[in-house]
Coordinates of C-alpha atoms and ligand atoms in Angstrom, one line a residue:
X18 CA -15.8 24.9 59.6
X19 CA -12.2 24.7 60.1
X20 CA -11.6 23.1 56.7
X21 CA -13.1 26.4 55.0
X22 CA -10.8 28.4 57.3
X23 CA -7.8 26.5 56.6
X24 CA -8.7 26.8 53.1
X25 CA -8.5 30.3 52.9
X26 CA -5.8 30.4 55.2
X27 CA -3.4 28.6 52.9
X28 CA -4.8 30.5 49.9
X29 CA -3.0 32.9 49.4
X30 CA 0.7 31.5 50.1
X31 CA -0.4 28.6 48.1
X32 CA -1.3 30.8 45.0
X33 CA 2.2 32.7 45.6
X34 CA 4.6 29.5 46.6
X35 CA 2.9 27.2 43.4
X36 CA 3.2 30.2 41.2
X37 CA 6.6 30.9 41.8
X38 CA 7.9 27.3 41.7
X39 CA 5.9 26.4 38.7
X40 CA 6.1 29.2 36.5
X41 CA 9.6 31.2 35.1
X42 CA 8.8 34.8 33.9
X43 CA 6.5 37.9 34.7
X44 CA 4.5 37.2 31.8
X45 CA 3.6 33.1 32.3
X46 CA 3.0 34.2 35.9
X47 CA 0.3 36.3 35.5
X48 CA -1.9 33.8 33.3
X49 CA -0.8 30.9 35.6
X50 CA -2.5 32.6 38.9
X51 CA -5.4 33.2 37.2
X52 CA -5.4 29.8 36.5
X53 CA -4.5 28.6 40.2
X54 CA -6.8 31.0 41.2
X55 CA -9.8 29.5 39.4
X56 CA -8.0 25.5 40.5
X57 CA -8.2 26.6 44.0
X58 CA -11.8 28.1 44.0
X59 CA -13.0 24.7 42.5
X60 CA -10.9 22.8 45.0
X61 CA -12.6 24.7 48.1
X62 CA -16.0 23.9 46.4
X63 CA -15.1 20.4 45.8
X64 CA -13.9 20.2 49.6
X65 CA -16.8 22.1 51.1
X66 CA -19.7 19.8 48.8
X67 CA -17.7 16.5 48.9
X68 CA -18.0 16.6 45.6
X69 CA -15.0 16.0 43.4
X70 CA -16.3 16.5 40.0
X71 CA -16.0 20.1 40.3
X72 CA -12.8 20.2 39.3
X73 CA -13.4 18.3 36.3
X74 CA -14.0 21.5 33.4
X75 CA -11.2 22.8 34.8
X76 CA -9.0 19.7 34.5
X77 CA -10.9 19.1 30.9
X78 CA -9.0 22.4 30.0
X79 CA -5.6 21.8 31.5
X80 CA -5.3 18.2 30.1
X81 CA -6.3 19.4 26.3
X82 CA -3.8 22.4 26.8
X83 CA -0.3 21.2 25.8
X84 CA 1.2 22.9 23.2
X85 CA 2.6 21.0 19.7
X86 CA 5.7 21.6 21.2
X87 CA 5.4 20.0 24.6
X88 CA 3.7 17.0 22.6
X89 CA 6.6 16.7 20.4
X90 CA 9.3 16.6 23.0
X91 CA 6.6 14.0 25.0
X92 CA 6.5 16.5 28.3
X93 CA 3.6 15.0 30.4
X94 CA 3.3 18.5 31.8
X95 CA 0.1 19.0 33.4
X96 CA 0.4 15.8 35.4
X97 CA 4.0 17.6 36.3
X98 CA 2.1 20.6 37.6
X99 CA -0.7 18.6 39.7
X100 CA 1.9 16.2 41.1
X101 CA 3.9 19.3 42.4
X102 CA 1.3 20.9 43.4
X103 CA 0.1 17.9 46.4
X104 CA 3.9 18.0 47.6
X105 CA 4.0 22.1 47.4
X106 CA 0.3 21.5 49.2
X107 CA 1.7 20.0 51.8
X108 CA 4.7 22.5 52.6
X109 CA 2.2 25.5 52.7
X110 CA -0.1 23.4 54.7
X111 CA 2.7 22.4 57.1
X112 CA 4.0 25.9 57.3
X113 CA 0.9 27.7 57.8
X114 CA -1.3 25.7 59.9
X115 CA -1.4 23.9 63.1
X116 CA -0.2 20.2 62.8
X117 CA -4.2 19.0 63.6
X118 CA -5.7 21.2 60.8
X119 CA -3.0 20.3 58.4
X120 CA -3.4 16.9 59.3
X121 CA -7.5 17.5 58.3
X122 CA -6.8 19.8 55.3
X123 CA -4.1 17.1 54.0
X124 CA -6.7 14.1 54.4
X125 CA -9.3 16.6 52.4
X126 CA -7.6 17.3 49.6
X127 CA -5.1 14.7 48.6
X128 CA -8.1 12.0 47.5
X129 CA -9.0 15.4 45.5
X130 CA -5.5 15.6 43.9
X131 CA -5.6 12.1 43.4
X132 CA -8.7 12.5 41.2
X133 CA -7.4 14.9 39.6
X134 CA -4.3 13.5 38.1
X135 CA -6.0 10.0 37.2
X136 CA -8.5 12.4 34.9
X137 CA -5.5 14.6 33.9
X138 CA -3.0 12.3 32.8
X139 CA -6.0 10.2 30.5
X140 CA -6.8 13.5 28.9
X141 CA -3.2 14.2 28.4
X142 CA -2.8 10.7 26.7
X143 CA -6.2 11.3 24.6
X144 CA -4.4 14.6 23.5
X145 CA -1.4 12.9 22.8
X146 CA -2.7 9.7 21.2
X147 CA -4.8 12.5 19.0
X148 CA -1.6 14.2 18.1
X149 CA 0.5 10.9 17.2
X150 CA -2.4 9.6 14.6
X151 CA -2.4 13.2 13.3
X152 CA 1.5 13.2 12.8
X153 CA 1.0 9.7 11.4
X154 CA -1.3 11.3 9.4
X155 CA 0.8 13.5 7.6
X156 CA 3.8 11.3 7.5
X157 CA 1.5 9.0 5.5
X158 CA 0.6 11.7 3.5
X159 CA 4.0 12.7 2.7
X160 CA 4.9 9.1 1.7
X161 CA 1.5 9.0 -0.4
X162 CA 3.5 12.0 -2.3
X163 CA 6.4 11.1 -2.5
X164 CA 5.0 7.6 -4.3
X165 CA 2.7 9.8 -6.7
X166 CA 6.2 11.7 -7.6
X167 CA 7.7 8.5 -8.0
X168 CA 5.3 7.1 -10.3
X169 CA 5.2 10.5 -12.1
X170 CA 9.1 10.7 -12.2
X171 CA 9.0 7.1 -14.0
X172 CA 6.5 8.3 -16.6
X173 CA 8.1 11.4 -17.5
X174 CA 11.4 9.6 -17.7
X175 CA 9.9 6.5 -19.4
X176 CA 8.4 9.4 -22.5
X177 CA 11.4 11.1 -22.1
X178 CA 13.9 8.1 -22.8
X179 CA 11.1 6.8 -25.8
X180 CA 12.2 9.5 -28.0
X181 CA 16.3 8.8 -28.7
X182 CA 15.2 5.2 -28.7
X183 CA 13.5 5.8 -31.8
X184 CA 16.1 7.6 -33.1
X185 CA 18.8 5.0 -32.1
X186 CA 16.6 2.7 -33.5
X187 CA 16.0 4.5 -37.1
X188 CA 19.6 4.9 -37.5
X189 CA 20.5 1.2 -36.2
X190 CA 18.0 -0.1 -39.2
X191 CA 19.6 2.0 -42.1
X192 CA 22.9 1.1 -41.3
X193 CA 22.1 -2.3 -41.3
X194 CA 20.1 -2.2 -44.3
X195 CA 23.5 0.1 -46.2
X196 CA 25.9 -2.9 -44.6
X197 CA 23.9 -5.5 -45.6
X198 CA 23.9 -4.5 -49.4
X199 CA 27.9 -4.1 -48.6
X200 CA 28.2 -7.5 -46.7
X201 CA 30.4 -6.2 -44.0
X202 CA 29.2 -9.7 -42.0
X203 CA 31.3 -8.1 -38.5
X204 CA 29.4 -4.8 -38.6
X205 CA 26.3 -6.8 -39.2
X206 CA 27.1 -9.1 -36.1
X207 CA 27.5 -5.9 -34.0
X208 CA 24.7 -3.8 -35.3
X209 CA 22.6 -7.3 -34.1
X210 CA 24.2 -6.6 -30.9
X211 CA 22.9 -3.0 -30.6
X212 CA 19.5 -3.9 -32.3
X213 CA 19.3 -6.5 -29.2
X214 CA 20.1 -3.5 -27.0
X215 CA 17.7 -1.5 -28.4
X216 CA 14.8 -4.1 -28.3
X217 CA 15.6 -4.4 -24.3
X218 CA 15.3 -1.0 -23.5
X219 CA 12.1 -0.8 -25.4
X220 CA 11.0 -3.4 -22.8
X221 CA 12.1 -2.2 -19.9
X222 CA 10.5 1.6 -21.3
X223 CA 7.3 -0.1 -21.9
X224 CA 7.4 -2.1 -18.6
X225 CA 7.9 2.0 -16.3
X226 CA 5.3 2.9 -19.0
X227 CA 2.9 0.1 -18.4
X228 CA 3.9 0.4 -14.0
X229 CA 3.0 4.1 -14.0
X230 CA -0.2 3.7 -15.9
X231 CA -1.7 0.8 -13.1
X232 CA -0.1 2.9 -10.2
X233 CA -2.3 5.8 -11.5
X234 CA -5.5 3.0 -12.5
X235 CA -4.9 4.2 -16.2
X236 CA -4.9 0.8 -17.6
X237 CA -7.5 0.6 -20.1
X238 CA -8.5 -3.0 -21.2
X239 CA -10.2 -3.9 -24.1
X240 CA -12.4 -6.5 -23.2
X241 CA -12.7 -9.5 -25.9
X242 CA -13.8 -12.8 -26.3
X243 CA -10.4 -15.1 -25.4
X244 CA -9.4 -18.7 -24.7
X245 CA -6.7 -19.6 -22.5
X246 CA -6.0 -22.5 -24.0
X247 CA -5.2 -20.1 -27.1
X248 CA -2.8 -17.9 -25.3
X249 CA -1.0 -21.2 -23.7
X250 CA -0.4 -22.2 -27.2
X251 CA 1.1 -18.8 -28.3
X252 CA 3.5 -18.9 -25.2
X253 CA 4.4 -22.2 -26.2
X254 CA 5.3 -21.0 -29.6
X255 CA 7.1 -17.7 -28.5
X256 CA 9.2 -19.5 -25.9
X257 CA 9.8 -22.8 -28.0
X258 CA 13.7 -22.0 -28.5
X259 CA 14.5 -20.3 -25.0
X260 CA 13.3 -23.4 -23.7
X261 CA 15.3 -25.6 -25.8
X262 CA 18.3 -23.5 -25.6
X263 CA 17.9 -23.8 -22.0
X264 CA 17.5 -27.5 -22.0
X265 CA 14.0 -26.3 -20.2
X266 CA 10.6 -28.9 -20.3
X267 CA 7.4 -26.3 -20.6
X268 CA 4.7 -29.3 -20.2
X269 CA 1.0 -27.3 -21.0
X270 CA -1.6 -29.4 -19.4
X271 CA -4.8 -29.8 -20.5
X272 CA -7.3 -28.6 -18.1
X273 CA -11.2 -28.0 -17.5
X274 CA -11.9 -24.1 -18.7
X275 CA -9.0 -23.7 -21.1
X276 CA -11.4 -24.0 -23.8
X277 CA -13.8 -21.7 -22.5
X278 CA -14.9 -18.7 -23.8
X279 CA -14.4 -15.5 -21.7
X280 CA -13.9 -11.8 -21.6
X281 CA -10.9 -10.2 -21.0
X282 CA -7.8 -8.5 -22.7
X283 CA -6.2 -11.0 -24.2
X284 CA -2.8 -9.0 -24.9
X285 CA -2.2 -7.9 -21.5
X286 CA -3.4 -11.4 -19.9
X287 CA -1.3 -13.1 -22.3
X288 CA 1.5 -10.3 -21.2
X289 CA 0.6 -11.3 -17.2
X290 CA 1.0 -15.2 -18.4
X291 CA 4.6 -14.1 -20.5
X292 CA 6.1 -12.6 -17.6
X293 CA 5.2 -15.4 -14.9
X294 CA 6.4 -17.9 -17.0
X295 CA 9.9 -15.7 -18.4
X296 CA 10.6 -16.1 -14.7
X297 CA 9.9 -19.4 -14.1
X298 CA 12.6 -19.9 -16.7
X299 CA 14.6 -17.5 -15.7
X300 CA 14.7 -18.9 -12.2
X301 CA 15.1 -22.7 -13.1
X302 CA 18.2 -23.9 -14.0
X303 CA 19.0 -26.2 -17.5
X304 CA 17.5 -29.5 -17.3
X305 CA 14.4 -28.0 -14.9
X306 CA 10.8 -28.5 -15.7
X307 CA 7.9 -25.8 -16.2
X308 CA 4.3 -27.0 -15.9
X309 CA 1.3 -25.1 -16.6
X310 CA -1.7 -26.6 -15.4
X311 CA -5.2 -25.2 -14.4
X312 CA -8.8 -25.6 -12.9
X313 CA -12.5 -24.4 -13.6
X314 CA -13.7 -23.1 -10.2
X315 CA -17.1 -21.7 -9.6
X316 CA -16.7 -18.1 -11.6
X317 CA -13.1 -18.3 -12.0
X318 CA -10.5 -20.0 -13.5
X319 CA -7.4 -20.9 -12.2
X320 CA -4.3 -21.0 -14.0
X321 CA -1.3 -22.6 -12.0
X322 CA 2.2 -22.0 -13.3
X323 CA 4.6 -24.5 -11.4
X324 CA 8.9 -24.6 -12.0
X325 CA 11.2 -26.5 -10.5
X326 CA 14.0 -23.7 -9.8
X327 CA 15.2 -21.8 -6.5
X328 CA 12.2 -20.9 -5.2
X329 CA 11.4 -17.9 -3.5
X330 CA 12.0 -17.2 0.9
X331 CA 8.7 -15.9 2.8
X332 CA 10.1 -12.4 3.3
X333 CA 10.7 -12.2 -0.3
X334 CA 7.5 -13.8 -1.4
X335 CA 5.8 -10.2 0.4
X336 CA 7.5 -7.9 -1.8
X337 CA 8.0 -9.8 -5.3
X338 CA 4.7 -8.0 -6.4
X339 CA 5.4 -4.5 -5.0
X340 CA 7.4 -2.1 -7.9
X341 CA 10.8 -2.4 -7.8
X342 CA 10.8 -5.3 -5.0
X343 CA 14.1 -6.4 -6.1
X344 CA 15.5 -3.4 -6.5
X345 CA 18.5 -4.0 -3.6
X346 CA 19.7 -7.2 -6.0
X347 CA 21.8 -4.8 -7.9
X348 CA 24.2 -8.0 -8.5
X349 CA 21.4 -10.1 -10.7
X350 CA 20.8 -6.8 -12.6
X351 CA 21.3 -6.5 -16.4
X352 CA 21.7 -10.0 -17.2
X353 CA 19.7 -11.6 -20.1
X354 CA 16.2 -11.5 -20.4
X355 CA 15.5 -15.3 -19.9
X356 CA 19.1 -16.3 -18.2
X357 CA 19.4 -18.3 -15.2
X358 CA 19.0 -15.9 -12.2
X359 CA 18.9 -12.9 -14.9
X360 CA 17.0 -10.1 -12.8
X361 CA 15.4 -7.4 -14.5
X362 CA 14.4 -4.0 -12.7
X363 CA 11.3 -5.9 -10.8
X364 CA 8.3 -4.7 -12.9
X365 CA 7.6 -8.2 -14.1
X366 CA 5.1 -9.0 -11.3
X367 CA 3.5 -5.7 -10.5
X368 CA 2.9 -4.9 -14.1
X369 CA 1.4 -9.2 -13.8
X370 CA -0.5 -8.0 -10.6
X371 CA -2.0 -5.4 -11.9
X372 CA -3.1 -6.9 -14.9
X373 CA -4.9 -9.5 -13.2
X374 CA -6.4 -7.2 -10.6
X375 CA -7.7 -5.1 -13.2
X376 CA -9.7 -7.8 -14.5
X377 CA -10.8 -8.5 -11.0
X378 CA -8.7 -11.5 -10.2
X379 CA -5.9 -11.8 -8.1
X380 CA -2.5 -13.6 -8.5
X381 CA -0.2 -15.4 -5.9
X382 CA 2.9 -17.3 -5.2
X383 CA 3.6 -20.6 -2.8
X384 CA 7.3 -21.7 -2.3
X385 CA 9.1 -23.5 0.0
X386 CA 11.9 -21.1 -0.1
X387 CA 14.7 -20.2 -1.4
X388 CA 17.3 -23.3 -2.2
X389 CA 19.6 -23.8 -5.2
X390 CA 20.0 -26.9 -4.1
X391 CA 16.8 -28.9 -3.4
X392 CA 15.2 -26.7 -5.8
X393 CA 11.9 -27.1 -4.3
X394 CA 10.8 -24.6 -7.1
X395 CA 7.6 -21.8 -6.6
X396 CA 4.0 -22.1 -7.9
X397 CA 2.1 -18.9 -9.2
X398 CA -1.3 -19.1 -8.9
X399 CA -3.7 -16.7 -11.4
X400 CA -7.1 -16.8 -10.6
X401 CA -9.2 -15.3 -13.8
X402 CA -13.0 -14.4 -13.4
X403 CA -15.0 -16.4 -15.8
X404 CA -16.9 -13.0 -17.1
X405 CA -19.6 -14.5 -20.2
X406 CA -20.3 -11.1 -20.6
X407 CA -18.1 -8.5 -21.6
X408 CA -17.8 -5.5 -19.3
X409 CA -17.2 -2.8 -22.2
X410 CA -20.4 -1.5 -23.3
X411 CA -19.0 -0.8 -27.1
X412 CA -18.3 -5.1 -27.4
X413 CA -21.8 -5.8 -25.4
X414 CA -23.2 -3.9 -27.6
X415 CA -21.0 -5.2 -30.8
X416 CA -21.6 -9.2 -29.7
X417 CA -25.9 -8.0 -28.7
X418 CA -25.5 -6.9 -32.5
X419 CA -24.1 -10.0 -34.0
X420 CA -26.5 -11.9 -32.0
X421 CA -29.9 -10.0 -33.5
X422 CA -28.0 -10.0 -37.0
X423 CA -27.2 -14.0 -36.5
X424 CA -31.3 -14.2 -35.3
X425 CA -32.8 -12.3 -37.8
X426 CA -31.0 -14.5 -40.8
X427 CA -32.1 -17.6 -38.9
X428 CA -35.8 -16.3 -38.8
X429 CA -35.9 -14.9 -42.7
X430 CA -34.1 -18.3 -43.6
X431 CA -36.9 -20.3 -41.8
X432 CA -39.7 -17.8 -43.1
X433 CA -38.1 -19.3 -46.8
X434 CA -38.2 -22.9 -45.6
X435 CA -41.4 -22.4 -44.0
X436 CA -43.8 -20.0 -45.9
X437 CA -46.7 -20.5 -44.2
X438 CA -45.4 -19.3 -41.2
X439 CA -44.9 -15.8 -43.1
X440 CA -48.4 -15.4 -43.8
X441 CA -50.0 -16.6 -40.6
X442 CA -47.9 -14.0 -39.3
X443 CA -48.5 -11.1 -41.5
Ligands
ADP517 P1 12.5 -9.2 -12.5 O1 12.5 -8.1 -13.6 O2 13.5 -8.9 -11.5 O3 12.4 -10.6 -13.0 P2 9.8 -9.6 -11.6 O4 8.8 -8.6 -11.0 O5 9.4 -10.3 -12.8 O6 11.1 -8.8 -11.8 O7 10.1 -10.6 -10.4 C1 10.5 -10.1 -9.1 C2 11.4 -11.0 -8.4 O8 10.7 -12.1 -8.0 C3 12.5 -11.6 -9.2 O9 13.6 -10.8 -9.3 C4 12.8 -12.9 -8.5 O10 13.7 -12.6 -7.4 C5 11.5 -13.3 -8.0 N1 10.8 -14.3 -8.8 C6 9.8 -14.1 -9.7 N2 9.5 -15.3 -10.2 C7 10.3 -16.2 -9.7 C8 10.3 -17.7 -9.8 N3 9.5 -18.3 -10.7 N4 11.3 -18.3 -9.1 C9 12.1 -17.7 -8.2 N5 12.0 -16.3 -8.1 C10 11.1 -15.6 -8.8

């Protein structure tokens, strides 16, 4: 009974002292006492029933209440309010009542406040923790933009720069054709120069063209019979004299599944195998050794492109197959196409990636490291779904068709062999 009375004793210069040392301006006043007002009626409840939880809807509400603002500048401000609250408690408590009935008020409540703030400060954190993944929401979401106007700023640009190649390049083959019947042999040397020019650019406009369409799953494959061991030999041909010239070994194993027959695009897998082993060149100095080797694994094949250059560090390794991974090597940039250490804009291997990927394989790298010296060299690993089928409906049906063709002549030549079989039949 002397609880409830010191209850109401204290409420009203609890209301007023809180109130004015928690909230600045006319305005914030009025809607905070209404809001001590309704704190204090639960307290009395929850002091009078023993019963704590009825401060809890109250609480729920304060603890989900901070503003985008407070979140942002990381105010834990409800736990602020309750924890001022027990030491302005205990002022108006002190002031107001006799030592004994402070003394039994205090014990009464402050197990009360103590509830409070443990179920306050974990809905604050819920309510912050809910507004840090939604910020890291957006923030995503920005990035996620700012990579589609990326990719759609290499596109554009890639198109855009197309056009006064073709142009450059027109011109560039009529003055060599007017020189040649002149035999001006130093214009013709330098026009060779700009047609090399010309033929790099290309590249490198094909290579944004070719990134942009995989970043945007554009890549359309035309799915065909193909051999590896096929496409092995027409690297060996293509890269015969860069190898030579660079004093390079290429050594093309033999393995089980290079003769096999599957599905896939054989120009952009034989573009994939072109640019891992360009790099293996260019990486390996003169003298080094490139070996292709590979394995039949159940459903895939694995084709394993070893060189004995610098190799590549961890950290490195991570980002060789993201777009533009080297990007900060501004120093390698613009040297040859297949010279030691030449670095190109780093499309090589994300245009290789998602080449393979699209045909549902996957491709990665092992190296030691980095070392010019030992030269420990890096393996790139392709692994290559065996498909027996192909996964374009037009060649299923193209191959199905060639197959009832192929049966039908084998049946109507051994209905000649055989007539007999013809009449039983008929
Ligand atoms: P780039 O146009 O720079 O050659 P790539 O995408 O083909 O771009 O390769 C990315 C980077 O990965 C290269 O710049 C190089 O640093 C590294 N790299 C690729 N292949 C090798 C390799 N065989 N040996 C050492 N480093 C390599």
């Amino acid at each position: 009974m002397a609880l409830q009375n010191s209850l109401q004793k204290i409420h009203n210069p609890w209301v007023q002292r809180i109130s004015r040392e928690l909230a600045s301006g006319e305005g914030v006043r009025l809607g905070f006492v209404e809001q001590l007002e309704r704190f204090y009626e639960l307290l009395e409840q929850a002091v009078m029933t023993g019963d704590i939880g009825w401060l809890d809807p109250i609480l729920y509400d304060w603890g989900h209440a901070p503003t985008e603002t407070n979140l942002d500048e990381g105010d834990y401000f409800v736990s602020f309010v309750i924890n001022r609250m027990v030491s302005l408690t205990i002022e108006v408590a002190r002031e107001n009542l006799s030592k004994k009935d402070a003394l039994e008020l205090l014990a009464a409540v402050i197990p009360i406040y103590a509830h409070s703030l443990s179920v306050v400060v974990r809905y604050e954190m819920e309510t912050r923790v809910a507004h840090i993944s939604s910020e890291l929401g957006k923030t995503q979401e920005k990035l996620q933009q700012l990579d589609r106007n990326k990719s759609s700023f290499i596109s554009v640009a890639a198109h855009e720069l197309k056009t006064p190649l073709t142009l450059i390049e027109g011109y560039t083959a009529m003055m060599a054709d007017t020189v040649g019947a002149s035999g001006q042999s130093q214009i013709q040397i330098l026009l060779k120069g700009v047609d090399t020019g010309i033929q790099r650019l290309r590249h490198i406009i094909d290579d944004m063209i070719d990134v942009s369409l995989i970043d945007n799953n554009l890549l359309t494959l035309n799915f065909q019979p193909l051999w590896i061991t096929h496409l092995l030999n027409l690297l060996k041909n293509e890269l015969g004299k860069t190898i030579a010239d660079r004093k390079l070994s290429l050594l093309i194993n033999k393995f089980s599944g290079d003769d096999l027959m599957i599905y896939g695009d054989s120009e952009r897998i034989y573009q994939a195998l072109y640019n891992v082993t360009t790099n293996a060149i260019k990486y390996t100095p003169d003298n080094g050794t490139i070996t292709i080797n590979g394995r039949l694994l159940p459903g895939f094949i694995e084709i394993i492109i070893a060189d004995s250059g610098i190799g590549i560090s961890t950290e490195h390794q991570a980002v060789i197959f993201e777009k533009f991974g080297q990007l900060g090597r501004a120093d390698l940039h613009s040297s040859g196409k297949t010279k030691f250490k030449g670095g190109g804009p780093g499309l090589g291997l994300p245009i290789t990636r998602g080449i393979i990927e699209a045909h549902g394989g996957t491709i990665w790298v092992e190296s030691e490291g980095y070392d010019e010296v030992k030269l420990s060299g890096s393996t790139f690993h392709i692994l290559l779904p065996t498909r027996t089928e192909a996964s374009d409906p037009r060649i299923a049906k193209l191959f199905s068709q060639m197959e009832t063709i192929k049966t039908e002549s084998e049946t109507n030549l051994s209905d000649k062999e055989n007539p007999s079989t013809n009449n039983s039949s008929a």
